[in-house]
């Protein structure tokens, strides 16, 4: 079990009732519902829930100690093994920093406009074929998520993979300096969160800022200074690295589908899965993704390159890639052979990822194809431009029926294959009349289109 010395970690302690200085613990938790024996519970104040209200529940479930920042709740809690701090989230950040500083393995950070979570998961699966590996939780990639994942890092693992995100200037710089990765991946530069930045160049500078946190390449077996950049990063690198120091300091590898990329997709075929050939230097390897999304093949290029770099056998890399399954809501394929098949991509809807998903279902051989598209978030002044382009693409893909849902789409006109609904209620009414087809469901997380996925799943049951 990991061990910590809380009095050395928490510098902002107001009061402490711990019965011991050195504590062995199972893991760190911020949700009292998941607390088990020997966990440490951090009581965080959220928008709707105050974790201090659940400190007693955590102790009764067996938490080794709780960290609180509400004085009244702290002194009312009639249990020992509690710490009162000024700010529980800051205390969690300190704890995570303590853990990563005591970690002796190799840390890899994955960022980019899209594909971070799937790339991270495939990378963990490939590395895990040979080495103990720790993977950060789900898509927890903001300041809180990084602290939570860092706090739970497996100190016995040889590799740790973190997903880092950003939607504001300087956030990625903070996260990179917090995790201090040895190697980095930038999956692409696209329009995700573009509304939070001045323009695409500013967004690119933010994404590429992760490179500043890396150690210099040293030519050893470790991945120090190794960087994998999508080809979309190349045009921004000159401005970002104006003095040329990064190019000299780091080993930078580009990946994509063009001849100039060191790691590239050379051939691709679609059946009920994706078969493709990866070119890596002067060598070629065949791989398979058991999904309809071709862009998952692009995401797999980094796991293939890293796995090869770490001398993991080809057949084991193949098995890890073929066994990949996306997280729920990130392209999950449901009932693929049923009358109603669903691609559940309800968690995210950046402009680039919508276009990629449209191209993927366009290539699917199915008589009835529907793209259920909810509203995009954090696109700011680009809203009209993105919507215009989206409707233009939709009208050119006559094999797909597009079901746009949300107020931002109501200013546009319907056409032969484009229908517009003000809200999910109107959409469900239309869907209730459909008995078969493949349905792509894609929307910003805030739109909660998992409701539509559940609606379609229930329809599929009734159709049997």
Short mmCIF file of C-alpha atoms in Angstrom, two decimals:
data_model
loop_
_atom_site.label_atom_id
_atom_site.label_comp_id
_atom_site.label_asym_id
_atom_site.label_seq_id
_atom_site.Cartn_x
_atom_site.Cartn_y
_atom_site.Cartn_z
CA UNK A 1 0.00 0.00 0.00
CA UNK A 2 1.21 3.56 -0.64
CA UNK A 3 2.29 5.60 2.36
CA UNK A 4 2.14 9.32 3.08
CA UNK A 5 3.07 11.73 5.85
CA UNK A 6 0.17 14.23 5.83
CA UNK A 7 1.85 16.77 8.10
CA UNK A 8 4.60 17.14 5.49
CA UNK A 9 2.18 17.32 2.55
CA UNK A 10 -0.46 19.78 3.73
CA UNK A 11 1.08 23.15 4.37
CA UNK A 12 -2.20 24.91 5.09
CA UNK A 13 -3.41 22.77 8.02
CA UNK A 14 -5.64 24.62 10.49
CA UNK A 15 -6.32 21.68 12.82
CA UNK A 16 -5.33 18.03 12.77
CA UNK A 17 -6.72 15.09 14.77
CA UNK A 18 -4.70 12.30 13.16
CA UNK A 19 -3.68 9.49 15.48
CA UNK A 20 -0.48 8.76 13.53
CA UNK A 21 2.04 10.72 11.49
CA UNK A 22 2.70 8.07 8.82
CA UNK A 23 -0.39 6.72 7.04
CA UNK A 24 -0.76 3.69 4.78
CA UNK A 25 -3.72 4.07 2.44
CA UNK A 26 -5.47 2.29 -0.44
CA UNK A 27 -6.37 5.25 -2.64
CA UNK A 28 -7.63 8.82 -2.63
CA UNK A 29 -11.34 9.52 -3.15
CA UNK A 30 -13.41 12.66 -3.72
CA UNK A 31 -16.77 10.87 -3.96
CA UNK A 32 -17.99 9.43 -0.66
CA UNK A 33 -20.06 6.84 -2.53
CA UNK A 34 -16.86 5.17 -3.74
CA UNK A 35 -14.97 5.23 -0.44
CA UNK A 36 -13.68 1.90 0.81
CA UNK A 37 -11.61 0.77 3.80
CA UNK A 38 -8.27 2.65 4.13
CA UNK A 39 -9.10 5.35 1.58
CA UNK A 40 -8.33 9.03 2.11
CA UNK A 41 -11.39 11.21 1.49
CA UNK A 42 -11.04 14.82 0.33
CA UNK A 43 -14.22 16.82 1.00
CA UNK A 44 -14.48 19.21 -1.94
CA UNK A 45 -17.01 21.99 -2.38
CA UNK A 46 -18.77 21.68 -5.73
CA UNK A 47 -21.36 23.78 -7.51
CA UNK A 48 -24.24 21.73 -6.10
CA UNK A 49 -22.72 19.44 -3.44
CA UNK A 50 -20.43 20.12 -0.48
CA UNK A 51 -18.20 17.14 0.29
CA UNK A 52 -17.89 18.26 3.92
CA UNK A 53 -21.47 17.07 4.37
CA UNK A 54 -20.34 13.52 3.55
CA UNK A 55 -17.20 13.29 5.69
CA UNK A 56 -19.05 11.30 8.35
CA UNK A 57 -20.25 8.82 5.72
CA UNK A 58 -16.69 8.43 4.43
CA UNK A 59 -15.32 7.74 7.94
CA UNK A 60 -18.07 5.18 8.60
CA UNK A 61 -17.18 3.43 5.33
CA UNK A 62 -13.61 3.02 6.56
CA UNK A 63 -11.72 6.09 5.34
CA UNK A 64 -8.33 6.22 7.05
CA UNK A 65 -8.76 9.98 7.39
CA UNK A 66 -10.75 12.84 5.85
CA UNK A 67 -9.58 16.25 4.66
CA UNK A 68 -12.12 19.03 5.26
CA UNK A 69 -12.29 22.81 4.81
CA UNK A 70 -15.50 23.64 6.67
CA UNK A 71 -14.78 24.47 10.33
CA UNK A 72 -18.32 23.90 11.57
CA UNK A 73 -18.62 20.46 9.95
CA UNK A 74 -15.10 19.58 11.10
CA UNK A 75 -15.75 20.21 14.78
CA UNK A 76 -19.19 18.59 14.63
CA UNK A 77 -17.68 15.38 13.24
CA UNK A 78 -17.23 13.19 16.35
CA UNK A 79 -14.53 11.01 14.87
CA UNK A 80 -10.72 11.17 15.04
CA UNK A 81 -8.49 11.04 11.97
CA UNK A 82 -9.51 14.28 10.35
CA UNK A 83 -7.62 17.27 9.00
CA UNK A 84 -8.95 20.80 8.64
CA UNK A 85 -7.34 22.84 5.87
CA UNK A 86 -8.01 26.21 4.28
CA UNK A 87 -8.98 24.72 0.90
CA UNK A 88 -9.60 21.00 0.29
CA UNK A 89 -9.00 21.23 -3.46
CA UNK A 90 -5.69 22.98 -2.90
CA UNK A 91 -4.83 20.25 -0.40
CA UNK A 92 -5.65 17.63 -3.06
CA UNK A 93 -3.36 19.42 -5.51
CA UNK A 94 -0.57 19.35 -2.91
CA UNK A 95 -1.16 15.66 -2.32
CA UNK A 96 -1.03 14.88 -6.06
CA UNK A 97 2.16 16.90 -6.42
CA UNK A 98 3.70 14.92 -3.55
CA UNK A 99 2.79 11.63 -5.26
CA UNK A 100 4.17 12.48 -8.72
CA UNK A 101 7.37 13.83 -7.16
CA UNK A 102 7.84 10.47 -5.45
CA UNK A 103 7.07 8.52 -8.63
CA UNK A 104 10.19 6.95 -10.19
CA UNK A 105 8.73 5.76 -13.49
CA UNK A 106 8.23 7.41 -16.88
CA UNK A 107 5.35 9.89 -17.29
CA UNK A 108 3.71 10.46 -20.68
CA UNK A 109 1.28 13.34 -21.20
CA UNK A 110 -1.37 13.30 -23.95
CA UNK A 111 -3.04 16.51 -25.10
CA UNK A 112 -4.65 17.84 -28.29
CA UNK A 113 -7.95 19.10 -29.67
CA UNK A 114 -9.52 15.64 -30.06
CA UNK A 115 -8.71 11.97 -29.53
CA UNK A 116 -6.92 12.41 -26.20
CA UNK A 117 -8.86 9.80 -24.24
CA UNK A 118 -8.78 7.08 -26.90
CA UNK A 119 -5.07 7.67 -27.57
CA UNK A 120 -4.31 7.50 -23.84
CA UNK A 121 -6.30 4.28 -23.42
CA UNK A 122 -4.69 2.54 -26.41
CA UNK A 123 -1.26 3.68 -25.24
CA UNK A 124 -1.88 2.18 -21.81
CA UNK A 125 -3.09 -1.08 -23.36
CA UNK A 126 -0.01 -1.39 -25.56
CA UNK A 127 2.54 -0.50 -22.88
CA UNK A 128 0.69 -2.73 -20.43
CA UNK A 129 1.54 -5.75 -22.57
CA UNK A 130 5.11 -5.58 -21.25
CA UNK A 131 5.29 -3.13 -18.35
CA UNK A 132 3.20 -2.22 -15.29
CA UNK A 133 1.35 0.93 -16.37
CA UNK A 134 -0.84 3.50 -14.66
CA UNK A 135 -3.53 5.31 -16.66
CA UNK A 136 -5.18 8.51 -15.44
CA UNK A 137 -8.91 8.26 -14.83
CA UNK A 138 -11.37 8.45 -17.74
CA UNK A 139 -11.06 11.90 -19.34
CA UNK A 140 -10.18 13.72 -16.11
CA UNK A 141 -7.90 16.26 -17.76
CA UNK A 142 -8.48 19.60 -16.03
CA UNK A 143 -6.85 20.99 -12.88
CA UNK A 144 -9.01 18.94 -10.52
CA UNK A 145 -8.84 15.82 -12.69
CA UNK A 146 -5.05 15.96 -12.91
CA UNK A 147 -4.76 16.35 -9.13
CA UNK A 148 -7.12 13.41 -8.53
CA UNK A 149 -5.27 11.18 -11.02
CA UNK A 150 -1.85 12.23 -9.69
CA UNK A 151 -2.96 11.49 -6.11
CA UNK A 152 -3.78 7.93 -7.13
CA UNK A 153 -0.70 7.21 -9.22
CA UNK A 154 0.57 3.64 -8.81
CA UNK A 155 4.09 4.11 -7.48
CA UNK A 156 4.96 0.54 -8.51
CA UNK A 157 4.13 1.12 -12.19
CA UNK A 158 6.96 1.73 -14.65
CA UNK A 159 4.90 4.03 -16.90
CA UNK A 160 2.16 6.52 -16.08
CA UNK A 161 -0.01 8.13 -18.77
CA UNK A 162 -1.90 11.36 -18.13
CA UNK A 163 -4.47 13.15 -20.27
CA UNK A 164 -4.14 16.93 -20.06
CA UNK A 165 -6.71 19.37 -21.45
CA UNK A 166 -7.10 23.11 -21.69
CA UNK A 167 -9.78 25.66 -22.45
CA UNK A 168 -7.97 28.80 -21.29
CA UNK A 169 -4.60 30.49 -21.65
CA UNK A 170 -1.92 29.05 -19.40
CA UNK A 171 -3.90 26.03 -18.19
CA UNK A 172 -1.77 23.51 -20.07
CA UNK A 173 1.42 25.17 -18.86
CA UNK A 174 0.21 24.75 -15.27
CA UNK A 175 -0.79 21.11 -15.78
CA UNK A 176 2.45 20.24 -17.56
CA UNK A 177 4.58 21.75 -14.82
CA UNK A 178 2.39 19.95 -12.28
CA UNK A 179 2.79 16.47 -13.84
CA UNK A 180 6.33 17.06 -15.23
CA UNK A 181 6.07 14.47 -18.04
CA UNK A 182 9.10 12.87 -19.66
CA UNK A 183 7.37 12.54 -23.05
CA UNK A 184 4.37 14.13 -24.74
CA UNK A 185 1.77 13.55 -27.44
CA UNK A 186 -0.27 16.24 -29.22
CA UNK A 187 -3.07 14.38 -31.02
CA UNK A 188 -3.95 17.33 -33.30
CA UNK A 189 -4.62 21.07 -33.49
CA UNK A 190 -8.28 21.69 -34.24
CA UNK A 191 -11.26 23.84 -33.35
CA UNK A 192 -12.17 22.34 -29.98
CA UNK A 193 -12.56 25.16 -27.39
CA UNK A 194 -11.68 27.70 -30.10
CA UNK A 195 -14.21 30.13 -28.61
CA UNK A 196 -11.99 30.47 -25.54
CA UNK A 197 -9.02 31.72 -27.58
CA UNK A 198 -8.27 34.67 -29.85
CA UNK A 199 -7.74 32.48 -32.92
CA UNK A 200 -6.38 29.11 -34.04
CA UNK A 201 -2.79 30.34 -33.70
CA UNK A 202 -3.35 31.20 -30.05
CA UNK A 203 -4.97 27.81 -29.47
CA UNK A 204 -2.00 26.10 -31.15
CA UNK A 205 0.46 27.96 -28.91
CA UNK A 206 -1.50 26.77 -25.89
CA UNK A 207 -1.45 23.12 -27.02
CA UNK A 208 2.23 23.18 -27.94
CA UNK A 209 3.20 24.79 -24.64
CA UNK A 210 3.37 21.26 -23.22
CA UNK A 211 6.74 20.90 -24.99
CA UNK A 212 8.32 23.48 -22.71
CA UNK A 213 7.90 21.21 -19.69
CA UNK A 214 9.84 18.25 -21.12
CA UNK A 215 13.39 17.24 -20.20
CA UNK A 216 15.98 17.13 -23.00
CA UNK A 217 16.30 13.93 -25.02
CA UNK A 218 19.18 11.88 -23.67
CA UNK A 219 19.35 8.88 -26.00
CA UNK A 220 18.74 6.43 -23.15
CA UNK A 221 16.07 3.74 -22.98
CA UNK A 222 13.72 6.09 -21.14
CA UNK A 223 11.47 8.32 -23.22
CA UNK A 224 13.03 11.58 -22.06
CA UNK A 225 12.29 14.37 -24.52
CA UNK A 226 10.32 12.17 -26.94
CA UNK A 227 7.47 14.03 -28.65
CA UNK A 228 4.82 12.82 -31.09
CA UNK A 229 2.96 15.56 -32.98
CA UNK A 230 0.10 15.22 -35.43
CA UNK A 231 0.89 16.67 -38.86
CA UNK A 232 -1.57 19.53 -38.14
CA UNK A 233 0.97 20.85 -35.59
CA UNK A 234 3.77 21.29 -38.11
CA UNK A 235 2.64 24.64 -39.55
CA UNK A 236 2.50 26.17 -36.06
CA UNK A 237 5.87 24.92 -34.83
CA UNK A 238 8.04 27.59 -36.50
CA UNK A 239 6.22 30.44 -34.78
CA UNK A 240 6.04 28.56 -31.49
CA UNK A 241 9.70 27.55 -31.49
CA UNK A 242 11.10 30.77 -32.93
CA UNK A 243 14.56 30.38 -31.41
CA UNK A 244 14.93 26.73 -32.45
CA UNK A 245 15.86 25.45 -29.00
CA UNK A 246 13.04 22.90 -28.77
CA UNK A 247 13.96 21.29 -32.08
CA UNK A 248 17.49 20.80 -30.79
CA UNK A 249 16.45 19.74 -27.30
CA UNK A 250 13.69 17.22 -28.13
CA UNK A 251 13.18 14.20 -30.39
CA UNK A 252 10.13 15.32 -32.38
CA UNK A 253 8.23 12.77 -34.50
CA UNK A 254 5.29 13.66 -36.76
CA UNK A 255 2.42 11.30 -37.51
CA UNK A 256 -0.42 11.45 -40.03
CA UNK A 257 -1.54 10.08 -43.39
CA UNK A 258 1.00 11.82 -45.61
CA UNK A 259 4.41 10.73 -46.90
CA UNK A 260 6.21 13.40 -44.88
CA UNK A 261 5.08 11.87 -41.58
CA UNK A 262 7.51 9.50 -39.88
CA UNK A 263 4.56 7.46 -38.56
CA UNK A 264 1.75 7.23 -41.10
CA UNK A 265 -1.30 5.36 -42.31
CA UNK A 266 -0.50 4.06 -45.80
CA UNK A 267 -3.52 1.90 -46.60
CA UNK A 268 -6.97 1.62 -45.05
CA UNK A 269 -9.93 -0.68 -45.73
CA UNK A 270 -13.38 -0.77 -44.18
CA UNK A 271 -15.31 -3.97 -43.52
CA UNK A 272 -17.23 -4.39 -40.25
CA UNK A 273 -14.00 -3.03 -38.80
CA UNK A 274 -11.04 -0.95 -39.99
CA UNK A 275 -7.99 -2.72 -41.45
CA UNK A 276 -4.99 -0.51 -42.12
CA UNK A 277 -1.25 -0.49 -42.76
CA UNK A 278 1.06 1.63 -40.64
CA UNK A 279 4.34 2.88 -42.07
CA UNK A 280 6.97 3.42 -39.38
CA UNK A 281 10.21 4.60 -40.92
CA UNK A 282 10.98 2.05 -43.65
CA UNK A 283 8.86 -0.70 -42.05
CA UNK A 284 5.19 -1.57 -42.48
CA UNK A 285 2.74 -3.19 -40.06
CA UNK A 286 -0.87 -4.32 -40.44
CA UNK A 287 -3.42 -3.46 -37.75
CA UNK A 288 -7.14 -3.64 -37.07
CA UNK A 289 -9.58 -1.44 -35.15
CA UNK A 290 -12.86 -3.15 -34.26
CA UNK A 291 -14.93 -0.03 -34.83
CA UNK A 292 -16.45 2.04 -37.63
CA UNK A 293 -14.41 5.18 -36.84
CA UNK A 294 -11.36 5.56 -39.07
CA UNK A 295 -9.96 8.31 -36.86
CA UNK A 296 -9.37 5.72 -34.14
CA UNK A 297 -6.78 4.27 -36.52
CA UNK A 298 -5.06 7.66 -36.59
CA UNK A 299 -5.12 7.75 -32.78
CA UNK A 300 -3.46 4.32 -32.71
CA UNK A 301 -0.33 5.53 -34.51
CA UNK A 302 1.22 6.77 -31.26
CA UNK A 303 0.66 3.50 -29.33
CA UNK A 304 2.16 1.66 -32.31
CA UNK A 305 5.21 3.97 -32.39
CA UNK A 306 5.75 3.89 -28.62
CA UNK A 307 5.20 0.14 -28.42
CA UNK A 308 7.77 -0.41 -31.15
CA UNK A 309 10.15 2.00 -29.43
CA UNK A 310 9.83 -0.06 -26.23
CA UNK A 311 10.45 -3.36 -28.08
CA UNK A 312 6.96 -4.70 -27.44
CA UNK A 313 6.31 -7.59 -29.90
CA UNK A 314 4.19 -6.76 -32.95
CA UNK A 315 1.54 -9.39 -32.19
CA UNK A 316 0.99 -7.96 -28.72
CA UNK A 317 0.65 -4.42 -30.09
CA UNK A 318 -1.82 -5.79 -32.65
CA UNK A 319 -3.90 -7.49 -29.96
CA UNK A 320 -3.95 -4.36 -27.78
CA UNK A 321 -5.16 -2.18 -30.68
CA UNK A 322 -7.73 -4.72 -31.85
CA UNK A 323 -9.05 -5.03 -28.30
CA UNK A 324 -9.57 -1.28 -27.90
CA UNK A 325 -13.06 -0.18 -26.86
CA UNK A 326 -13.86 3.52 -26.39
CA UNK A 327 -15.31 4.84 -23.15
CA UNK A 328 -19.08 5.22 -22.97
CA UNK A 329 -20.17 8.26 -24.91
CA UNK A 330 -16.89 8.50 -26.82
CA UNK A 331 -17.88 6.54 -29.90
CA UNK A 332 -19.29 3.43 -28.24
CA UNK A 333 -20.87 1.13 -30.83
CA UNK A 334 -24.16 -0.33 -29.56
CA UNK A 335 -26.22 -3.12 -31.17
CA UNK A 336 -24.13 -2.97 -34.33
CA UNK A 337 -26.02 -5.88 -35.91
CA UNK A 338 -29.48 -4.90 -34.68
CA UNK A 339 -32.23 -3.17 -36.58
CA UNK A 340 -31.23 -0.04 -34.72
CA UNK A 341 -27.48 0.46 -34.33
CA UNK A 342 -26.11 3.37 -32.32
CA UNK A 343 -22.78 5.16 -32.28
CA UNK A 344 -22.86 6.82 -28.88
CA UNK A 345 -20.64 9.89 -29.26
CA UNK A 346 -22.75 11.98 -26.92
CA UNK A 347 -19.93 13.20 -24.70
CA UNK A 348 -18.26 15.67 -27.04
CA UNK A 349 -19.03 17.63 -30.19
CA UNK A 350 -16.16 19.76 -31.38
CA UNK A 351 -16.48 20.97 -34.96
CA UNK A 352 -13.61 18.80 -36.20
CA UNK A 353 -14.88 15.65 -34.50
CA UNK A 354 -18.36 16.14 -35.97
CA UNK A 355 -16.92 16.37 -39.48
CA UNK A 356 -14.79 13.27 -38.89
CA UNK A 357 -17.77 11.29 -37.59
CA UNK A 358 -19.89 12.35 -40.59
CA UNK A 359 -17.21 11.06 -42.97
CA UNK A 360 -17.06 7.78 -41.06
CA UNK A 361 -20.78 7.03 -41.25
CA UNK A 362 -20.81 8.18 -44.88
CA UNK A 363 -18.51 5.23 -45.62
CA UNK A 364 -20.70 2.71 -43.76
CA UNK A 365 -22.73 0.42 -46.01
CA UNK A 366 -26.21 0.75 -44.54
CA UNK A 367 -29.53 1.67 -46.16
CA UNK A 368 -30.69 4.05 -43.46
CA UNK A 369 -28.15 6.36 -41.79
CA UNK A 370 -28.93 9.19 -39.38
CA UNK A 371 -26.68 11.81 -37.80
CA UNK A 372 -28.25 13.24 -34.66
CA UNK A 373 -26.25 16.41 -34.03
CA UNK A 374 -26.69 18.52 -30.89
CA UNK A 375 -25.19 21.91 -30.20
CA UNK A 376 -21.45 22.63 -29.96
CA UNK A 377 -19.99 24.32 -26.88
CA UNK A 378 -17.19 26.88 -26.42
CA UNK A 379 -17.09 28.03 -30.05
CA UNK A 380 -17.86 31.72 -29.35
CA UNK A 381 -17.72 34.00 -32.38
CA UNK A 382 -17.09 31.01 -34.68
CA UNK A 383 -20.66 29.70 -34.16
CA UNK A 384 -22.14 31.04 -37.42
CA UNK A 385 -19.11 29.97 -39.47
CA UNK A 386 -19.14 26.43 -38.06
CA UNK A 387 -22.89 26.02 -38.50
CA UNK A 388 -22.74 27.25 -42.11
CA UNK A 389 -19.95 24.80 -42.92
CA UNK A 390 -21.74 21.99 -41.12
CA UNK A 391 -24.94 22.53 -43.08
CA UNK A 392 -22.97 22.73 -46.32
CA UNK A 393 -21.31 19.37 -45.60
CA UNK A 394 -24.66 17.87 -44.60
CA UNK A 395 -26.33 18.82 -47.87
CA UNK A 396 -23.47 17.17 -49.78
CA UNK A 397 -23.92 13.86 -47.94
CA UNK A 398 -27.33 12.86 -49.28
CA UNK A 399 -26.97 9.27 -48.05
CA UNK A 400 -27.29 10.53 -44.44
CA UNK A 401 -30.36 12.10 -42.84
CA UNK A 402 -29.23 14.87 -40.51
CA UNK A 403 -31.24 15.67 -37.41
CA UNK A 404 -29.93 18.96 -35.99
CA UNK A 405 -31.27 19.73 -32.54
CA UNK A 406 -30.97 22.98 -30.60
CA UNK A 407 -31.79 26.67 -30.79
CA UNK A 408 -28.54 27.54 -32.58
CA UNK A 409 -29.67 25.52 -35.61
CA UNK A 410 -33.17 26.99 -35.96
CA UNK A 411 -31.96 29.92 -38.08
CA UNK A 412 -31.10 27.51 -40.90
CA UNK A 413 -33.41 25.96 -43.47
CA UNK A 414 -34.31 22.33 -43.77
CA UNK A 415 -33.58 20.45 -46.99
CA UNK A 416 -34.16 16.99 -48.45
CA UNK A 417 -31.85 15.27 -45.96
CA UNK A 418 -31.68 17.93 -43.22
CA UNK A 419 -34.26 18.29 -40.45
CA UNK A 420 -34.14 20.78 -37.58
CA UNK A 421 -35.63 20.43 -34.09
CA UNK A 422 -35.76 23.07 -31.38
CA UNK A 423 -35.30 20.62 -28.55
CA UNK A 424 -34.89 16.96 -27.59
CA UNK A 425 -38.62 16.52 -27.12
CA UNK A 426 -39.28 17.32 -30.79
CA UNK A 427 -36.38 15.07 -31.78
CA UNK A 428 -37.70 12.13 -29.77
CA UNK A 429 -41.11 12.52 -31.40
CA UNK A 430 -39.47 12.15 -34.80
CA UNK A 431 -37.24 9.25 -33.72
CA UNK A 432 -40.25 7.38 -32.32
CA UNK A 433 -41.44 6.85 -35.91
CA UNK A 434 -38.20 5.23 -37.08
CA UNK A 435 -37.73 1.46 -36.84
CA UNK A 436 -34.28 0.80 -38.29
CA UNK A 437 -30.98 2.32 -39.28
CA UNK A 438 -27.65 3.34 -37.81
CA UNK A 439 -27.74 6.46 -35.65
CA UNK A 440 -24.76 8.64 -34.85
CA UNK A 441 -25.54 10.63 -31.68
CA UNK A 442 -23.13 13.51 -31.17
CA UNK A 443 -23.45 16.60 -28.98
CA UNK A 444 -21.61 18.72 -26.46
CA UNK A 445 -21.55 17.19 -22.98
CA UNK A 446 -23.74 20.00 -21.64
CA UNK A 447 -26.59 18.92 -23.93
CA UNK A 448 -26.89 15.52 -22.19
CA UNK A 449 -27.65 13.58 -25.36
CA UNK A 450 -27.11 10.34 -23.49
CA UNK A 451 -30.89 10.71 -23.05
CA UNK A 452 -31.25 10.22 -26.81
CA UNK A 453 -28.97 7.18 -26.73
CA UNK A 454 -31.14 5.61 -24.02
CA UNK A 455 -34.27 6.46 -26.00
CA UNK A 456 -32.89 4.67 -29.06
CA UNK A 457 -31.78 1.68 -26.99
CA UNK A 458 -35.32 1.32 -25.64
CA UNK A 459 -36.71 1.54 -29.16
CA UNK A 460 -34.34 -1.23 -30.21
CA UNK A 461 -35.70 -3.46 -27.42
CA UNK A 462 -39.28 -2.84 -28.48
CA UNK A 463 -38.42 -3.60 -32.11
CA UNK A 464 -37.26 -7.13 -31.26
#
